């Protein structure tokens, strides 16, 4: 009983501290630019809190932190930048506390950070009045004029593609940084027993993986096609989400195909196997197709090897 009371007191005290930290961040938001690196690490406090305490306390801290951010800063900044990062931190903490599939955790975090980056850009546009994509497009057009090359037709499409790639890279970097800092703190303070960043991937082949990839591929193409016709923020959000899912699925299928080759050619030395990996990445469409076929025929003999 006493131990339970102590845990409750600790949870309430820590909750007050972390909520106050978000209130302080909101106050600092008045003096920081909307693209400040400080927002990169906004998810960490609540992620650590969720890792240490019950979900009921964590939900209370989540709502309190979001509410305070709206009280102390402009609604646009709170809605598009601070609140999404707090929610990502909550998801991050829940994944690390309850989910054992690290690969799924990493993928979820990258997608979450990607969506937050997109919302942050939209918030930046609303705060500053600058159209990010239009501004970058104008920059590329000015550069093309310096070289006396007319690329006005292809530049908008090029900017869209480059922007998506940059956002994906940014999401991966942010996820890696959050995981590294989170892992260091958790390890040092021993918040989660036997915590590890090692990936335990689901190696089993199954036809549903292929069906899911095909479905995501079709939806991603439809949303991209519709995005170029309709410049709505929701359409862009869905396009980025499904393109990200498509990339994650593609890398996973390539991984499965490489593992299959390793199983079939056990006698290959490490040098040749590295060349096989490089060739599989270069010939990505063939590797993805191989992964789809393997999943369709439910090729699970690798379980015996692993």
mmCIF file of C-alpha atoms in Angstrom:
data_model
loop_
_atom_site.group_PDB
_atom_site.id
_atom_site.type_symbol
_atom_site.label_atom_id
_atom_site.label_comp_id
_atom_site.label_asym_id
_atom_site.label_seq_id
_atom_site.Cartn_x
_atom_site.Cartn_y
_atom_site.Cartn_z
ATOM 1 C CA UNK A 1 0.000 0.000 0.000
ATOM 2 C CA UNK A 2 2.752 2.393 0.999
ATOM 3 C CA UNK A 3 4.719 1.535 -2.138
ATOM 4 C CA UNK A 4 1.632 2.218 -4.278
ATOM 5 C CA UNK A 5 1.130 5.615 -2.611
ATOM 6 C CA UNK A 6 4.799 6.481 -3.173
ATOM 7 C CA UNK A 7 4.499 5.611 -6.862
ATOM 8 C CA UNK A 8 1.409 7.801 -7.188
ATOM 9 C CA UNK A 9 3.153 10.717 -5.475
ATOM 10 C CA UNK A 10 6.191 10.258 -7.723
ATOM 11 C CA UNK A 11 3.995 10.109 -10.836
ATOM 12 C CA UNK A 12 2.125 13.305 -9.866
ATOM 13 C CA UNK A 13 5.378 15.119 -9.028
ATOM 14 C CA UNK A 14 7.062 14.080 -12.269
ATOM 15 C CA UNK A 15 3.901 14.966 -14.196
ATOM 16 C CA UNK A 16 3.949 18.475 -12.740
ATOM 17 C CA UNK A 17 7.639 18.869 -13.650
ATOM 18 C CA UNK A 18 7.190 17.682 -17.258
ATOM 19 C CA UNK A 19 4.039 19.786 -17.719
ATOM 20 C CA UNK A 20 5.923 22.828 -16.412
ATOM 21 C CA UNK A 21 8.704 22.037 -18.916
ATOM 22 C CA UNK A 22 6.183 22.245 -21.777
ATOM 23 C CA UNK A 23 4.757 25.479 -20.347
ATOM 24 C CA UNK A 24 8.307 26.892 -20.339
ATOM 25 C CA UNK A 25 8.795 25.720 -23.933
ATOM 26 C CA UNK A 26 5.565 27.484 -24.911
ATOM 27 C CA UNK A 27 6.799 30.708 -23.274
ATOM 28 C CA UNK A 28 10.127 30.391 -25.094
ATOM 29 C CA UNK A 29 8.142 29.894 -28.300
ATOM 30 C CA UNK A 30 7.386 33.616 -28.280
ATOM 31 C CA UNK A 31 11.084 34.310 -28.782
ATOM 32 C CA UNK A 32 12.044 31.313 -30.964
ATOM 33 C CA UNK A 33 11.509 30.909 -34.683
ATOM 34 C CA UNK A 34 8.952 28.293 -35.699
ATOM 35 C CA UNK A 35 11.714 26.149 -37.251
ATOM 36 C CA UNK A 36 13.944 26.158 -34.153
ATOM 37 C CA UNK A 37 15.939 22.981 -33.459
ATOM 38 C CA UNK A 38 14.560 23.039 -29.908
ATOM 39 C CA UNK A 39 11.278 21.646 -31.234
ATOM 40 C CA UNK A 40 13.216 18.602 -32.465
ATOM 41 C CA UNK A 41 13.458 17.395 -28.875
ATOM 42 C CA UNK A 42 9.964 18.372 -27.722
ATOM 43 C CA UNK A 43 8.738 14.721 -27.747
ATOM 44 C CA UNK A 44 11.394 13.556 -25.243
ATOM 45 C CA UNK A 45 9.964 14.715 -21.863
ATOM 46 C CA UNK A 46 6.564 13.086 -22.273
ATOM 47 C CA UNK A 47 8.135 9.976 -23.863
ATOM 48 C CA UNK A 48 10.252 9.518 -20.737
ATOM 49 C CA UNK A 49 7.226 10.140 -18.521
ATOM 50 C CA UNK A 50 5.124 7.529 -20.346
ATOM 51 C CA UNK A 51 7.998 5.032 -20.044
ATOM 52 C CA UNK A 52 8.010 5.450 -16.249
ATOM 53 C CA UNK A 53 4.341 5.762 -15.312
ATOM 54 C CA UNK A 54 0.859 4.365 -15.835
ATOM 55 C CA UNK A 55 -1.058 5.267 -18.960
ATOM 56 C CA UNK A 56 -3.753 7.096 -16.953
ATOM 57 C CA UNK A 57 -1.204 9.528 -15.503
ATOM 58 C CA UNK A 58 0.432 9.864 -18.932
ATOM 59 C CA UNK A 59 -2.852 10.825 -20.622
ATOM 60 C CA UNK A 60 -3.453 13.474 -17.929
ATOM 61 C CA UNK A 61 0.030 14.940 -18.495
ATOM 62 C CA UNK A 62 -0.557 14.862 -22.264
ATOM 63 C CA UNK A 63 -3.752 16.917 -22.012
ATOM 64 C CA UNK A 64 -2.285 19.312 -19.432
ATOM 65 C CA UNK A 65 0.809 19.940 -21.569
ATOM 66 C CA UNK A 66 -1.242 20.578 -24.704
ATOM 67 C CA UNK A 67 -3.614 22.891 -22.821
ATOM 68 C CA UNK A 68 -0.762 24.946 -21.356
ATOM 69 C CA UNK A 69 0.901 25.267 -24.745
ATOM 70 C CA UNK A 70 -2.303 26.863 -26.078
ATOM 71 C CA UNK A 71 -2.515 29.195 -23.077
ATOM 72 C CA UNK A 72 1.038 30.534 -23.289
ATOM 73 C CA UNK A 73 1.671 30.793 -27.030
ATOM 74 C CA UNK A 74 -0.044 31.701 -30.291
ATOM 75 C CA UNK A 75 -2.728 29.113 -31.218
ATOM 76 C CA UNK A 76 -1.143 28.481 -34.645
ATOM 77 C CA UNK A 77 2.260 27.692 -33.133
ATOM 78 C CA UNK A 78 0.661 25.465 -30.479
ATOM 79 C CA UNK A 79 -1.595 23.679 -32.987
ATOM 80 C CA UNK A 80 0.900 23.007 -35.782
ATOM 81 C CA UNK A 81 4.244 22.702 -33.976
ATOM 82 C CA UNK A 82 4.120 22.155 -30.188
ATOM 83 C CA UNK A 83 1.020 19.948 -29.877
ATOM 84 C CA UNK A 84 1.977 17.496 -32.700
ATOM 85 C CA UNK A 85 5.429 17.035 -31.143
ATOM 86 C CA UNK A 86 3.899 16.344 -27.713
ATOM 87 C CA UNK A 87 1.570 13.749 -29.258
ATOM 88 C CA UNK A 88 4.538 12.138 -31.062
ATOM 89 C CA UNK A 89 6.331 11.943 -27.705
ATOM 90 C CA UNK A 90 3.292 10.231 -26.181
ATOM 91 C CA UNK A 91 3.189 7.703 -29.056
ATOM 92 C CA UNK A 92 6.964 7.223 -28.729
ATOM 93 C CA UNK A 93 6.696 6.431 -25.018
ATOM 94 C CA UNK A 94 3.781 4.025 -25.535
ATOM 95 C CA UNK A 95 5.645 2.163 -28.296
ATOM 96 C CA UNK A 96 8.774 1.744 -26.188
ATOM 97 C CA UNK A 97 6.789 0.654 -23.143
ATOM 98 C CA UNK A 98 4.298 -1.748 -24.713
ATOM 99 C CA UNK A 99 5.552 -2.820 -28.162
ATOM 100 C CA UNK A 100 8.334 -5.397 -28.558
ATOM 101 C CA UNK A 101 8.646 -5.132 -32.361
ATOM 102 C CA UNK A 102 11.399 -2.550 -32.756
ATOM 103 C CA UNK A 103 11.062 -2.423 -36.520
ATOM 104 C CA UNK A 104 7.386 -1.411 -36.198
ATOM 105 C CA UNK A 105 8.331 1.140 -33.517
ATOM 106 C CA UNK A 106 10.985 2.751 -35.727
ATOM 107 C CA UNK A 107 8.674 2.822 -38.759
ATOM 108 C CA UNK A 108 5.856 4.385 -36.718
ATOM 109 C CA UNK A 109 8.195 7.040 -35.315
ATOM 110 C CA UNK A 110 9.558 7.965 -38.747
ATOM 111 C CA UNK A 111 6.028 8.334 -40.158
ATOM 112 C CA UNK A 112 4.936 10.342 -37.096
ATOM 113 C CA UNK A 113 7.951 12.678 -37.385
ATOM 114 C CA UNK A 114 7.272 13.029 -41.109
ATOM 115 C CA UNK A 115 3.692 14.149 -40.460
ATOM 116 C CA UNK A 116 4.913 16.583 -37.789
ATOM 117 C CA UNK A 117 7.462 18.051 -40.229
ATOM 118 C CA UNK A 118 4.721 18.587 -42.776
ATOM 119 C CA UNK A 119 2.465 20.254 -40.181
ATOM 120 C CA UNK A 120 5.400 22.408 -39.025
ATOM 121 C CA UNK A 121 5.905 23.696 -42.573
ATOM 122 C CA UNK A 122 2.203 24.519 -42.813
ATOM 123 C CA UNK A 123 2.393 26.306 -39.451
ATOM 124 C CA UNK A 124 5.498 28.197 -40.584
ATOM 125 C CA UNK A 125 3.612 29.348 -43.699
ATOM 126 C CA UNK A 126 0.648 30.563 -41.626
ATOM 127 C CA UNK A 127 2.880 32.388 -39.112
ATOM 128 C CA UNK A 128 5.233 34.067 -41.599
ATOM 129 C CA UNK A 129 2.879 34.378 -44.567
ATOM 130 C CA UNK A 130 5.483 32.722 -46.799
ATOM 131 C CA UNK A 131 4.477 29.895 -49.150
ATOM 132 C CA UNK A 132 7.306 27.389 -48.647
ATOM 133 C CA UNK A 133 6.868 25.475 -51.914
ATOM 134 C CA UNK A 134 6.313 28.626 -53.956
ATOM 135 C CA UNK A 135 9.391 30.238 -52.391
ATOM 136 C CA UNK A 136 11.598 27.227 -53.209
ATOM 137 C CA UNK A 137 10.150 27.059 -56.741
ATOM 138 C CA UNK A 138 11.025 30.722 -57.335
ATOM 139 C CA UNK A 139 14.552 30.067 -56.048
ATOM 140 C CA UNK A 140 15.076 27.218 -58.537
ATOM 141 C CA UNK A 141 13.652 29.326 -61.357
ATOM 142 C CA UNK A 142 16.108 32.132 -60.554
ATOM 143 C CA UNK A 143 18.991 29.632 -60.581
ATOM 144 C CA UNK A 144 17.875 28.205 -63.950
ATOM 145 C CA UNK A 145 17.779 31.736 -65.403
ATOM 146 C CA UNK A 146 21.413 32.258 -64.386
ATOM 147 C CA UNK A 147 22.342 29.327 -66.630
ATOM 148 C CA UNK A 148 19.885 30.500 -69.307
ATOM 149 C CA UNK A 149 17.910 27.256 -69.120
ATOM 150 C CA UNK A 150 14.125 27.251 -69.229
ATOM 151 C CA UNK A 151 12.953 24.611 -66.737
ATOM 152 C CA UNK A 152 9.736 26.328 -65.689
ATOM 153 C CA UNK A 153 7.629 23.298 -66.684
ATOM 154 C CA UNK A 154 9.527 20.667 -64.675
ATOM 155 C CA UNK A 155 10.634 22.795 -61.678
ATOM 156 C CA UNK A 156 7.313 22.595 -59.734
ATOM 157 C CA UNK A 157 7.316 18.779 -59.983
ATOM 158 C CA UNK A 158 11.026 18.682 -59.111
ATOM 159 C CA UNK A 159 10.417 20.866 -56.031
ATOM 160 C CA UNK A 160 7.572 18.607 -54.870
ATOM 161 C CA UNK A 161 9.737 15.475 -55.174
ATOM 162 C CA UNK A 162 12.800 17.080 -53.566
ATOM 163 C CA UNK A 163 10.672 18.477 -50.734
ATOM 164 C CA UNK A 164 9.211 15.038 -49.974
ATOM 165 C CA UNK A 165 12.704 13.492 -49.963
ATOM 166 C CA UNK A 166 13.998 16.249 -47.653
ATOM 167 C CA UNK A 167 11.049 15.756 -45.291
ATOM 168 C CA UNK A 168 11.654 11.985 -45.196
ATOM 169 C CA UNK A 169 15.379 12.474 -44.470
ATOM 170 C CA UNK A 170 14.497 15.039 -41.787
ATOM 171 C CA UNK A 171 12.035 12.576 -40.202
ATOM 172 C CA UNK A 172 14.659 9.801 -40.160
ATOM 173 C CA UNK A 173 17.278 12.111 -38.591
ATOM 174 C CA UNK A 174 14.811 13.322 -35.966
ATOM 175 C CA UNK A 175 13.770 9.753 -35.119
ATOM 176 C CA UNK A 176 17.396 8.629 -34.785
ATOM 177 C CA UNK A 177 18.264 11.573 -32.527
ATOM 178 C CA UNK A 178 15.202 10.980 -30.333
ATOM 179 C CA UNK A 179 15.977 7.271 -30.010
ATOM 180 C CA UNK A 180 19.625 7.841 -29.175
ATOM 181 C CA UNK A 181 18.941 10.462 -26.492
ATOM 182 C CA UNK A 182 16.002 8.448 -25.132
ATOM 183 C CA UNK A 183 18.157 5.294 -24.965
ATOM 184 C CA UNK A 184 21.004 7.082 -23.175
ATOM 185 C CA UNK A 185 18.639 8.536 -20.542
ATOM 186 C CA UNK A 186 16.737 5.260 -20.076
ATOM 187 C CA UNK A 187 19.956 3.255 -19.759
ATOM 188 C CA UNK A 188 21.583 5.708 -17.341
ATOM 189 C CA UNK A 189 18.516 6.056 -15.104
ATOM 190 C CA UNK A 190 17.449 2.391 -15.589
ATOM 191 C CA UNK A 191 13.876 3.399 -16.411
ATOM 192 C CA UNK A 192 13.055 0.285 -18.491
ATOM 193 C CA UNK A 193 14.595 -3.106 -17.519
ATOM 194 C CA UNK A 194 16.744 -4.736 -20.240
ATOM 195 C CA UNK A 195 16.120 -1.865 -22.662
ATOM 196 C CA UNK A 196 17.749 -2.282 -26.065
ATOM 197 C CA UNK A 197 17.658 -0.589 -29.469
ATOM 198 C CA UNK A 198 18.270 -3.894 -31.247
ATOM 199 C CA UNK A 199 15.733 -4.643 -33.979
ATOM 200 C CA UNK A 200 13.862 -7.945 -33.761
ATOM 201 C CA UNK A 201 12.246 -8.030 -37.165
ATOM 202 C CA UNK A 202 9.340 -10.301 -38.139
ATOM 203 C CA UNK A 203 11.091 -12.570 -40.656
ATOM 204 C CA UNK A 204 8.047 -14.643 -41.545
ATOM 205 C CA UNK A 205 6.855 -14.348 -45.130
ATOM 206 C CA UNK A 206 3.115 -13.953 -45.622
ATOM 207 C CA UNK A 207 0.872 -13.097 -48.560
ATOM 208 C CA UNK A 208 -0.774 -10.231 -46.614
ATOM 209 C CA UNK A 209 2.536 -8.299 -46.803
ATOM 210 C CA UNK A 210 2.396 -8.432 -50.616
ATOM 211 C CA UNK A 211 -1.271 -7.480 -50.679
ATOM 212 C CA UNK A 212 -0.588 -4.569 -48.319
ATOM 213 C CA UNK A 213 2.289 -3.353 -50.508
ATOM 214 C CA UNK A 214 0.135 -3.459 -53.650
ATOM 215 C CA UNK A 215 -2.702 -1.609 -51.877
ATOM 216 C CA UNK A 216 -0.334 1.102 -50.567
ATOM 217 C CA UNK A 217 1.282 1.389 -54.019
ATOM 218 C CA UNK A 218 -2.088 1.998 -55.693
ATOM 219 C CA UNK A 219 -3.265 4.496 -53.036
ATOM 220 C CA UNK A 220 0.082 6.354 -53.113
ATOM 221 C CA UNK A 221 -0.138 6.788 -56.888
ATOM 222 C CA UNK A 222 -3.745 7.966 -56.715
ATOM 223 C CA UNK A 223 -3.012 10.499 -53.947
ATOM 224 C CA UNK A 224 0.075 11.804 -55.792
ATOM 225 C CA UNK A 225 -1.893 12.220 -59.011
ATOM 226 C CA UNK A 226 -4.694 14.004 -57.161
ATOM 227 C CA UNK A 227 -2.197 16.189 -55.246
ATOM 228 C CA UNK A 228 -0.943 17.793 -58.477
ATOM 229 C CA UNK A 229 -4.531 18.649 -59.417
ATOM 230 C CA UNK A 230 -5.681 19.754 -55.954
ATOM 231 C CA UNK A 231 -3.253 21.736 -53.780
ATOM 232 C CA UNK A 232 -5.110 21.060 -50.519
ATOM 233 C CA UNK A 233 -3.152 20.512 -47.293
ATOM 234 C CA UNK A 234 -5.067 17.305 -46.439
ATOM 235 C CA UNK A 235 -4.287 15.804 -49.854
ATOM 236 C CA UNK A 236 -0.581 16.636 -49.401
ATOM 237 C CA UNK A 237 -0.663 15.057 -45.943
ATOM 238 C CA UNK A 238 -2.137 11.822 -47.275
ATOM 239 C CA UNK A 239 0.311 11.795 -50.186
ATOM 240 C CA UNK A 240 3.322 12.082 -47.881
ATOM 241 C CA UNK A 241 1.887 9.425 -45.549
ATOM 242 C CA UNK A 242 1.344 6.840 -48.294
ATOM 243 C CA UNK A 243 4.626 7.592 -50.090
ATOM 244 C CA UNK A 244 6.410 7.051 -46.757
ATOM 245 C CA UNK A 245 4.573 3.769 -46.208
ATOM 246 C CA UNK A 246 5.479 2.730 -49.747
ATOM 247 C CA UNK A 247 9.179 3.432 -49.122
ATOM 248 C CA UNK A 248 9.135 1.504 -45.834
ATOM 249 C CA UNK A 249 7.406 -1.453 -47.486
ATOM 250 C CA UNK A 250 9.909 -1.326 -50.362
ATOM 251 C CA UNK A 251 12.925 -1.417 -48.023
ATOM 252 C CA UNK A 252 11.389 -4.288 -46.062
ATOM 253 C CA UNK A 253 10.725 -6.326 -49.230
ATOM 254 C CA UNK A 254 14.306 -5.708 -50.410
ATOM 255 C CA UNK A 255 15.525 -6.852 -46.979
ATOM 256 C CA UNK A 256 13.453 -10.049 -47.243
ATOM 257 C CA UNK A 257 14.803 -10.726 -50.729
ATOM 258 C CA UNK A 258 18.429 -10.258 -49.572
ATOM 259 C CA UNK A 259 17.877 -12.648 -46.630
ATOM 260 C CA UNK A 260 16.422 -15.191 -49.060
ATOM 261 C CA UNK A 261 19.510 -14.921 -51.289
ATOM 262 C CA UNK A 262 21.726 -15.383 -48.242
ATOM 263 C CA UNK A 263 19.816 -18.538 -47.374
ATOM 264 C CA UNK A 264 20.054 -19.929 -50.925
ATOM 265 C CA UNK A 265 23.768 -19.131 -51.319
ATOM 266 C CA UNK A 266 25.214 -19.992 -47.910
ATOM 267 C CA UNK A 267 28.713 -20.574 -49.278
ATOM 268 C CA UNK A 268 29.172 -16.987 -50.431
ATOM 269 C CA UNK A 269 31.898 -15.195 -48.497
ATOM 270 C CA UNK A 270 31.197 -11.848 -46.865
ATOM 271 C CA UNK A 271 32.787 -9.844 -49.702
ATOM 272 C CA UNK A 272 30.590 -11.409 -52.391
ATOM 273 C CA UNK A 273 27.518 -11.117 -50.177
ATOM 274 C CA UNK A 274 28.145 -7.368 -49.794
ATOM 275 C CA UNK A 275 28.221 -7.148 -53.614
ATOM 276 C CA UNK A 276 24.902 -9.042 -53.677
ATOM 277 C CA UNK A 277 23.426 -6.499 -51.232
ATOM 278 C CA UNK A 278 24.667 -3.580 -53.369
ATOM 279 C CA UNK A 279 23.273 -5.191 -56.541
ATOM 280 C CA UNK A 280 19.920 -5.806 -54.808
ATOM 281 C CA UNK A 281 19.729 -2.133 -53.830
ATOM 282 C CA UNK A 282 20.675 -0.939 -57.338
ATOM 283 C CA UNK A 283 18.148 -3.323 -58.899
ATOM 284 C CA UNK A 284 15.535 -2.336 -56.308
ATOM 285 C CA UNK A 285 12.460 -2.944 -58.550
ATOM 286 C CA UNK A 286 13.575 -6.545 -59.185
ATOM 287 C CA UNK A 287 14.331 -7.082 -55.471
ATOM 288 C CA UNK A 288 10.911 -5.670 -54.506
ATOM 289 C CA UNK A 289 9.219 -7.931 -57.045
ATOM 290 C CA UNK A 290 11.185 -10.879 -55.616
ATOM 291 C CA UNK A 291 10.023 -9.970 -52.107
ATOM 292 C CA UNK A 292 6.391 -9.757 -53.297
ATOM 293 C CA UNK A 293 6.617 -13.209 -54.907
ATOM 294 C CA UNK A 294 8.239 -14.720 -51.792
ATOM 295 C CA UNK A 295 5.452 -13.365 -49.606
ATOM 296 C CA UNK A 296 2.745 -14.520 -52.001
ATOM 297 C CA UNK A 297 3.999 -18.126 -51.838
ATOM 298 C CA UNK A 298 4.408 -17.857 -48.039
ATOM 299 C CA UNK A 299 8.060 -18.855 -48.157
ATOM 300 C CA UNK A 300 8.732 -19.352 -44.407
ATOM 301 C CA UNK A 301 11.580 -21.872 -44.569
ATOM 302 C CA UNK A 302 13.852 -19.086 -43.297
ATOM 303 C CA UNK A 303 12.352 -19.575 -39.843
ATOM 304 C CA UNK A 304 14.363 -22.800 -39.583
ATOM 305 C CA UNK A 305 17.565 -20.903 -40.366
ATOM 306 C CA UNK A 306 16.795 -18.026 -37.968
#
